[in-house]
mmCIF file of C-alpha atoms and ligand atoms in Angstrom:
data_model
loop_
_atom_site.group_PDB
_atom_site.id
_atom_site.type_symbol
_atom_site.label_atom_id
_atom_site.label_comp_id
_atom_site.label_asym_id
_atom_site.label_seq_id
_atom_site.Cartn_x
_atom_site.Cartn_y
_atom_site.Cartn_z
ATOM 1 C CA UNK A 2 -128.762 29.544 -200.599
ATOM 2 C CA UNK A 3 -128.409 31.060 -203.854
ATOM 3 C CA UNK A 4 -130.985 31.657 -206.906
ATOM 4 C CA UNK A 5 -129.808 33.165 -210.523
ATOM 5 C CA UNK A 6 -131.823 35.375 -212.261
ATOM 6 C CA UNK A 7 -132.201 35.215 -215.669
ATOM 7 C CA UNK A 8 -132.961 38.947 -217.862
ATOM 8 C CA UNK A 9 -134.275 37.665 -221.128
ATOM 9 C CA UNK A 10 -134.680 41.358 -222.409
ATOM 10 C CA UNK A 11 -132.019 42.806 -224.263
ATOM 11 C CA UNK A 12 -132.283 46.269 -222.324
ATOM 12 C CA UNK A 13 -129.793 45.471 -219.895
ATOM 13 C CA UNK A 14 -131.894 48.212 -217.361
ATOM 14 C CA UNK A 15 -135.557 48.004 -218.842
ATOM 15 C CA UNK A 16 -138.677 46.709 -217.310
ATOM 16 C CA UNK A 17 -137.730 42.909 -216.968
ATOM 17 C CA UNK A 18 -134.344 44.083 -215.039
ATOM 18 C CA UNK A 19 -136.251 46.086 -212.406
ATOM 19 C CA UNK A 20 -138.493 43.013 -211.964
ATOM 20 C CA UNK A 21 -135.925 41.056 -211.002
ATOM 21 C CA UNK A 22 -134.643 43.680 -208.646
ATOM 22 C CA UNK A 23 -137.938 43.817 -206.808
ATOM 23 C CA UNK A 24 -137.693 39.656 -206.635
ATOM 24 C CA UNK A 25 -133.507 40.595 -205.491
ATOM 25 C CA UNK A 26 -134.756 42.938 -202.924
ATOM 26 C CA UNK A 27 -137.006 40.236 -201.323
ATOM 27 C CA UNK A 28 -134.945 37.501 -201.435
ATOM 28 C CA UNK A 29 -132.088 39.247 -199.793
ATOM 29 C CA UNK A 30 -134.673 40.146 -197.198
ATOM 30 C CA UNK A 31 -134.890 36.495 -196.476
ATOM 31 C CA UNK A 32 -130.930 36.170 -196.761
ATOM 32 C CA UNK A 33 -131.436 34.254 -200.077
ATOM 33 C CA UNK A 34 -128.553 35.566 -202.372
ATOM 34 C CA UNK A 35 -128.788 35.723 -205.830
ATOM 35 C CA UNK A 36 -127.407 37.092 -209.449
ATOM 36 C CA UNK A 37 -128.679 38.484 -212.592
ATOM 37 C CA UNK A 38 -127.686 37.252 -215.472
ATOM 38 C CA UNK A 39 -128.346 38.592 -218.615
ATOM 39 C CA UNK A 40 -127.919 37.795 -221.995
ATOM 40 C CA UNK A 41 -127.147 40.388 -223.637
ATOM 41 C CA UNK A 42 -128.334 42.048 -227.051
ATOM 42 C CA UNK A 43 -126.376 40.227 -229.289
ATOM 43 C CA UNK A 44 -128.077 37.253 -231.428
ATOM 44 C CA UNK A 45 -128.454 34.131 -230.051
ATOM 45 C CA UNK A 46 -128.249 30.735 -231.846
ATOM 46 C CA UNK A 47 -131.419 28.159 -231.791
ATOM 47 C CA UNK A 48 -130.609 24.619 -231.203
ATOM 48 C CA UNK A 49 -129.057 22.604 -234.475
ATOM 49 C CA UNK A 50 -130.395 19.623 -233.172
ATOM 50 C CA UNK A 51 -126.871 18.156 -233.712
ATOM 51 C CA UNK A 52 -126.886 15.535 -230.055
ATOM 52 C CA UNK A 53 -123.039 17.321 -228.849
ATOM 53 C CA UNK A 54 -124.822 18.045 -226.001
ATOM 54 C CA UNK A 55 -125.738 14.771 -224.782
ATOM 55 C CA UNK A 56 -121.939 13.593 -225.279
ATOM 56 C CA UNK A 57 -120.518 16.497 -224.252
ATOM 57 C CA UNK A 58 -122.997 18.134 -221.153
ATOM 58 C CA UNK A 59 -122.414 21.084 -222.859
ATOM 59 C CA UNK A 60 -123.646 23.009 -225.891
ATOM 60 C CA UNK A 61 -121.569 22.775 -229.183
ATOM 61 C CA UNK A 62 -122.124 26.738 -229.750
ATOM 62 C CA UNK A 63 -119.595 28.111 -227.250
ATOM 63 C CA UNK A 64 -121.547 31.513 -225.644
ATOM 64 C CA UNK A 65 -124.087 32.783 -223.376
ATOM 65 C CA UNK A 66 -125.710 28.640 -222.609
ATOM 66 C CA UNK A 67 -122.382 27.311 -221.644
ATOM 67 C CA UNK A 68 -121.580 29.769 -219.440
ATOM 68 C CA UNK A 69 -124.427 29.449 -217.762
ATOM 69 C CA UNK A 70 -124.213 25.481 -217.345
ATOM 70 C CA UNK A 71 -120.455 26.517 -216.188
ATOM 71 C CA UNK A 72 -121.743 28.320 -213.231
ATOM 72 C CA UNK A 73 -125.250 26.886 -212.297
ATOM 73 C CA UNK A 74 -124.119 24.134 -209.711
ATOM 74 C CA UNK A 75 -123.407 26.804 -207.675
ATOM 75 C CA UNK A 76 -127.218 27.951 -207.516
ATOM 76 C CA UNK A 77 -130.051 26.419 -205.757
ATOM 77 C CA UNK A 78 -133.255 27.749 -207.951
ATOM 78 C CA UNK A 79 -133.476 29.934 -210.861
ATOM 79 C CA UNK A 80 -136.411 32.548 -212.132
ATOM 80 C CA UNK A 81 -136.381 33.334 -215.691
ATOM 81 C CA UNK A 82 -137.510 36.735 -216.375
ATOM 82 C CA UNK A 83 -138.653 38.157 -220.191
ATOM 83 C CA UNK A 84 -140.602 41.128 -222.011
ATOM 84 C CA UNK A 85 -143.658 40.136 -224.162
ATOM 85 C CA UNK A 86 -142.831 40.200 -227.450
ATOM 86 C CA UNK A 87 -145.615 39.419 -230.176
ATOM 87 C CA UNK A 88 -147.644 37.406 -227.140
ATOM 88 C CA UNK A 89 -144.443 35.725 -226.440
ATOM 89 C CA UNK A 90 -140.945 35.318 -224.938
ATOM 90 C CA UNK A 91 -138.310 37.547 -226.365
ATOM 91 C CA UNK A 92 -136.268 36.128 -229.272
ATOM 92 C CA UNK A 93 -133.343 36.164 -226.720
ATOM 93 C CA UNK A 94 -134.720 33.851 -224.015
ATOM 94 C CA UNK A 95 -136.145 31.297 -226.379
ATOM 95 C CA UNK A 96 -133.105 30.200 -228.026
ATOM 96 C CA UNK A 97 -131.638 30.621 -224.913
ATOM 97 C CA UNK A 98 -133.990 28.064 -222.927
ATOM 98 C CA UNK A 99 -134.002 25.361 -226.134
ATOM 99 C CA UNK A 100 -130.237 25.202 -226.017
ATOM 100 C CA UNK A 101 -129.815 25.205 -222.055
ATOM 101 C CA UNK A 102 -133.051 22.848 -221.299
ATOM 102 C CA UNK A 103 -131.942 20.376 -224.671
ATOM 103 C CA UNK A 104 -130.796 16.690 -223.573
ATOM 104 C CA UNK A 105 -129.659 15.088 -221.143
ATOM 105 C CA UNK A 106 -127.099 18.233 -219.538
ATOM 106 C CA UNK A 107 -130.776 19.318 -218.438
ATOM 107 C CA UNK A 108 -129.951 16.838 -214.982
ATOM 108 C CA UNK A 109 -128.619 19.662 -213.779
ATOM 109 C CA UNK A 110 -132.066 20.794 -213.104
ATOM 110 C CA UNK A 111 -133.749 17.911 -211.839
ATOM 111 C CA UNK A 112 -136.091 19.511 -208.452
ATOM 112 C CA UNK A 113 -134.365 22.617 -208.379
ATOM 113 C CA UNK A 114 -137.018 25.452 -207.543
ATOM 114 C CA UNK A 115 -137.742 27.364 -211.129
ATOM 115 C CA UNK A 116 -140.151 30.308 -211.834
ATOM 116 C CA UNK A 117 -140.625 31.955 -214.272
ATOM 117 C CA UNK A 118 -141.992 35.863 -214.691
ATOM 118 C CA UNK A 119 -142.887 38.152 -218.029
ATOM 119 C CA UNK A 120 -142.951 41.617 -218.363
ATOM 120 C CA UNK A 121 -145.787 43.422 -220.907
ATOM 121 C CA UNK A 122 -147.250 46.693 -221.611
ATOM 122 C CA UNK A 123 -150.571 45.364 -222.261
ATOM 123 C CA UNK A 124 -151.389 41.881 -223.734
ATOM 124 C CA UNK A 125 -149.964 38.070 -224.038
ATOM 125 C CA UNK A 126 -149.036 37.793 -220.719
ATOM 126 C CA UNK A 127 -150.339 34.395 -220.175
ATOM 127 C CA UNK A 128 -149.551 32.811 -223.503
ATOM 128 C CA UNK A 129 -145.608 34.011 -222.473
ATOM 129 C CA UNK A 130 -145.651 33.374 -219.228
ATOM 130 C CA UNK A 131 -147.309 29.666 -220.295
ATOM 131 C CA UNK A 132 -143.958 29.129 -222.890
ATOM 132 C CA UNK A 133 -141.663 29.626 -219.991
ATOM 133 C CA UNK A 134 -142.661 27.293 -217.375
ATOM 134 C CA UNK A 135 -142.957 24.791 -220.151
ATOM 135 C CA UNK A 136 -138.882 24.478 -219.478
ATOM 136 C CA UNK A 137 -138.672 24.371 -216.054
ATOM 137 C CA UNK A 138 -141.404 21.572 -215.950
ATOM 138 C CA UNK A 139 -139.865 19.450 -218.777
ATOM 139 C CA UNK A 140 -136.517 19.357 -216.605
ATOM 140 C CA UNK A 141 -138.508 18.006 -213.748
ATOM 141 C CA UNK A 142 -137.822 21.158 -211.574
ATOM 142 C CA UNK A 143 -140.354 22.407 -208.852
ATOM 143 C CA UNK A 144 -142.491 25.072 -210.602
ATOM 144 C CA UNK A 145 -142.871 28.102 -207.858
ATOM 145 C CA UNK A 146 -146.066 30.374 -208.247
ATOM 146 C CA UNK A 147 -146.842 33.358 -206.384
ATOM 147 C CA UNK A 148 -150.473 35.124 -205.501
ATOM 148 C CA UNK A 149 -151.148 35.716 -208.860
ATOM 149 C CA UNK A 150 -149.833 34.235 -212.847
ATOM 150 C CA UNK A 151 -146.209 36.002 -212.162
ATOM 151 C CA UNK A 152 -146.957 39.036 -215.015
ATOM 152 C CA UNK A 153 -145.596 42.927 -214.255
ATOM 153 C CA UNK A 154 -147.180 45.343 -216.309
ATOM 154 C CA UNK A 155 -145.093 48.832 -217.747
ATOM 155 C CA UNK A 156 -143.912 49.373 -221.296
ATOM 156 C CA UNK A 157 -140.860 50.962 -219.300
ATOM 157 C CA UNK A 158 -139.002 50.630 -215.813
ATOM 158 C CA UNK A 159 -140.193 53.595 -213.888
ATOM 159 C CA UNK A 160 -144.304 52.385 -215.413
ATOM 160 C CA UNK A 161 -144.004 49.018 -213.213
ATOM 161 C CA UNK A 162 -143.755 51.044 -210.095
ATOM 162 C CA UNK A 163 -147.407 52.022 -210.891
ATOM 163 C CA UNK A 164 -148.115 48.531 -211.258
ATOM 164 C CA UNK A 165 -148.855 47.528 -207.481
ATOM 165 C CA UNK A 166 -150.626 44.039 -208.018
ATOM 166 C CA UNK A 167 -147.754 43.224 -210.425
ATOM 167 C CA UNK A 168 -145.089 44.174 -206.893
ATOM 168 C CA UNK A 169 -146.712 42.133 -205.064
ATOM 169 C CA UNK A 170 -146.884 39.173 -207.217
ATOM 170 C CA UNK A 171 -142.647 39.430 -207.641
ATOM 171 C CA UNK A 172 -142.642 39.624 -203.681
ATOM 172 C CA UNK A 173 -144.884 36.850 -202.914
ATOM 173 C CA UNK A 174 -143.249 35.100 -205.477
ATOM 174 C CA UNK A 175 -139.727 35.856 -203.622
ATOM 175 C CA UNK A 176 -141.058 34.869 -200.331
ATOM 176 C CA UNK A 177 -142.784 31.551 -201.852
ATOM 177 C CA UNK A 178 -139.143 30.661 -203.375
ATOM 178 C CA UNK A 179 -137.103 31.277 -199.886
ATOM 179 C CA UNK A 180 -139.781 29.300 -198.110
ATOM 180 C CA UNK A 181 -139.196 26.429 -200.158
ATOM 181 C CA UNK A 182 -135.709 26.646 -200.482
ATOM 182 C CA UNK A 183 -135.849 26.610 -196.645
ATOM 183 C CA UNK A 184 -137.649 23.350 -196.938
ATOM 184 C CA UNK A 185 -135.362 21.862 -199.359
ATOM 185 C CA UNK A 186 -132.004 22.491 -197.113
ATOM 186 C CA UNK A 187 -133.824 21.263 -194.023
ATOM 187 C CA UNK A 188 -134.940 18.466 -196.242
ATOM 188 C CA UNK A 189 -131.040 17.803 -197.211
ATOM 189 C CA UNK A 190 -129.945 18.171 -193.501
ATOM 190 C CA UNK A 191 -132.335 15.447 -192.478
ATOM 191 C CA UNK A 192 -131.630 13.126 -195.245
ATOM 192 C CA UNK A 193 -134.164 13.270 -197.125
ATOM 193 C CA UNK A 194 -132.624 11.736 -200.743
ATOM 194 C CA UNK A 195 -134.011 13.030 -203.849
ATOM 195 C CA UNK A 196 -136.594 10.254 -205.722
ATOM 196 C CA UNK A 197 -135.065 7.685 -207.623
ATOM 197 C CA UNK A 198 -134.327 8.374 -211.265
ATOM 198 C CA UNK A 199 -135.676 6.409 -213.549
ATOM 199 C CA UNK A 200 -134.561 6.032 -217.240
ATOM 200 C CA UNK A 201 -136.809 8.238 -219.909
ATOM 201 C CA UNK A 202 -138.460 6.574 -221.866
ATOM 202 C CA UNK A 203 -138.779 8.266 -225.377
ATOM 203 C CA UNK A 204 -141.783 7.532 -227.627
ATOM 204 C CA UNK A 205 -142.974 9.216 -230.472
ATOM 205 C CA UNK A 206 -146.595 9.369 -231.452
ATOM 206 C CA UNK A 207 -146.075 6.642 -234.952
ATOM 207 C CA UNK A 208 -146.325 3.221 -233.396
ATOM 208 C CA UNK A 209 -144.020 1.511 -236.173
ATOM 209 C CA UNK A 210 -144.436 -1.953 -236.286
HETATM 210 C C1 FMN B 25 -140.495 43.752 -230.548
HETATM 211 C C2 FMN B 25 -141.417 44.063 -229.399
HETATM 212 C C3 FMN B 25 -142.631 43.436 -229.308
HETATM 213 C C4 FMN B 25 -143.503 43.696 -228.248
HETATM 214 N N1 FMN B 25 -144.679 43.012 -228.171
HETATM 215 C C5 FMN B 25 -145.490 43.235 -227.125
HETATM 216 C C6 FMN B 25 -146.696 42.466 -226.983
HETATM 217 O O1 FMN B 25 -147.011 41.574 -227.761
HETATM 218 N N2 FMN B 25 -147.492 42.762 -225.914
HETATM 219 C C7 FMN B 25 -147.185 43.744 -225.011
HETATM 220 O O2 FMN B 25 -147.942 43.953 -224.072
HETATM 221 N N3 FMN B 25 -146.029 44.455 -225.090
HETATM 222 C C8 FMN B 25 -145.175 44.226 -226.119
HETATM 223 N N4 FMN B 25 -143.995 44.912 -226.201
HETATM 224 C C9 FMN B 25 -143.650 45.856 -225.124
HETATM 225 C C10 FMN B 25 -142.744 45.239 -224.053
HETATM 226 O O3 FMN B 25 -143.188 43.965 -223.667
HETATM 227 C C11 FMN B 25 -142.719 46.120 -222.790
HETATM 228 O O4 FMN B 25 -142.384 47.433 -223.136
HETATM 229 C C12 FMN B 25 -141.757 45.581 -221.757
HETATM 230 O O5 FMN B 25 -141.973 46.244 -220.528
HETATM 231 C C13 FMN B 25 -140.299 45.770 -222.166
HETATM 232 O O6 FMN B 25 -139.444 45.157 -221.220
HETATM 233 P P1 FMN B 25 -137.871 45.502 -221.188
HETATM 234 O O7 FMN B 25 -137.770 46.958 -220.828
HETATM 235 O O8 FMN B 25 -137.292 44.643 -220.130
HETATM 236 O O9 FMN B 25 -137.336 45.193 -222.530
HETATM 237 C C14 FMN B 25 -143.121 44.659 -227.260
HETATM 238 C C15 FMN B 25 -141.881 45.291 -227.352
HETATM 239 C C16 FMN B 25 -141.031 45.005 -228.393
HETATM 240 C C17 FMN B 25 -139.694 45.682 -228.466
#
């Protein structure tokens, strides 16, 4: 079993990267394997709202989103990890998420563990950490939690170690994502199909008559 870990901070080795190699640690303690990904420093394109995706399963800009859908199959869960900036998720991981989580390619997802985790040095935490789960739940994946809202505190990567509540909450949140991982491969080995899927239905809130 495999999970891929997203760094949403564009400091390849800051704060957000050591959180995810607390979460790394744990998992591997549980013989879960996993990979960081991270996206780099390098602008990244919102969504142009212009559908290729739903033809195509993939996203009409060619970088860091189709890459990703290239090499997700091979991953059971994923944890999306970002800095606080302004009270919210970096201006990496949002485009990021909108592209990747847009249309119908977002199957891929469908009751695959997600969690999500932020990294601050003092406030907007919650309202962050809020944003991000909003993607995992509109894909219809299993939202993991941990002991605590999944927030690390440290304005840099040796300040987190400091931060003992915010350790604890990455390796709860590590052991609470092998556990059900666990559960989901017995789950497969005794059959257990995944719920029917029905068709979306799309409404909007002008009932046009
Ligand atoms: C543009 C910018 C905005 C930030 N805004 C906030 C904020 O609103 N609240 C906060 O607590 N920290 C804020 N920070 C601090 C970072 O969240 C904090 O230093 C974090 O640990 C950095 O993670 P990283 O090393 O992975 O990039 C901001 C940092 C930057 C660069």
């Amino acid at each position: 079993m495999r999970v891929i870990l997203i760094n949403g901070s564009p400091n390849k080795n800051g704060t957000t990267n050591k959180s995810l190699e607390i979460i790394q640690k744990r998992l591997e303690k549980n013989a879960i394997e996993s990979d960081i990904f991270y996206l780099g420093n390098k602008a990244i394109s919102g969504c142009i709202g212009c559908g290729y995706c739903n033809k195509n399963g993939k996203c009409f800009i060619d970088d860091k989103v189709n890459e990703f859908l290239d090499i997700f199959e091979k991953y059971d869960g994923m944890i999306v990890a970002s800095p606080v900036h302004f009270s919210s998720p970096s201006g990496f991981i949002i485009p990021f998420l909108d592209r990747l989580f847009y249309g119908k390619k977002n199957a891929i997802f469908r009751l695959k563990p997600f969690a999500s985790i932020v990294c601050a040095r003092r406030g907007g935490s919650s309202s962050s950490l809020d944003v991000l789960n909003k993607y995992g739940m509109f894909a219809g994946m299993i939202i993991v939690s941990s002991n605590y809202w999944n927030m690390v505190y440290g304005k840099n990567d040796t300040d987190i170690k400091e931060d003992l509540e915010g350790i604890q909450t990455l390796n709860v949140l590590a052991d609470n994502m092998s556990y059900l991982l666990r559960l989901i491969e017995s789950g497969k080995k005794n059959n257990i199909k995944l719920p029917e899927l029905e068709d979306k239905i799309y409404t909007n809130f002008i009932n046009k008559k």
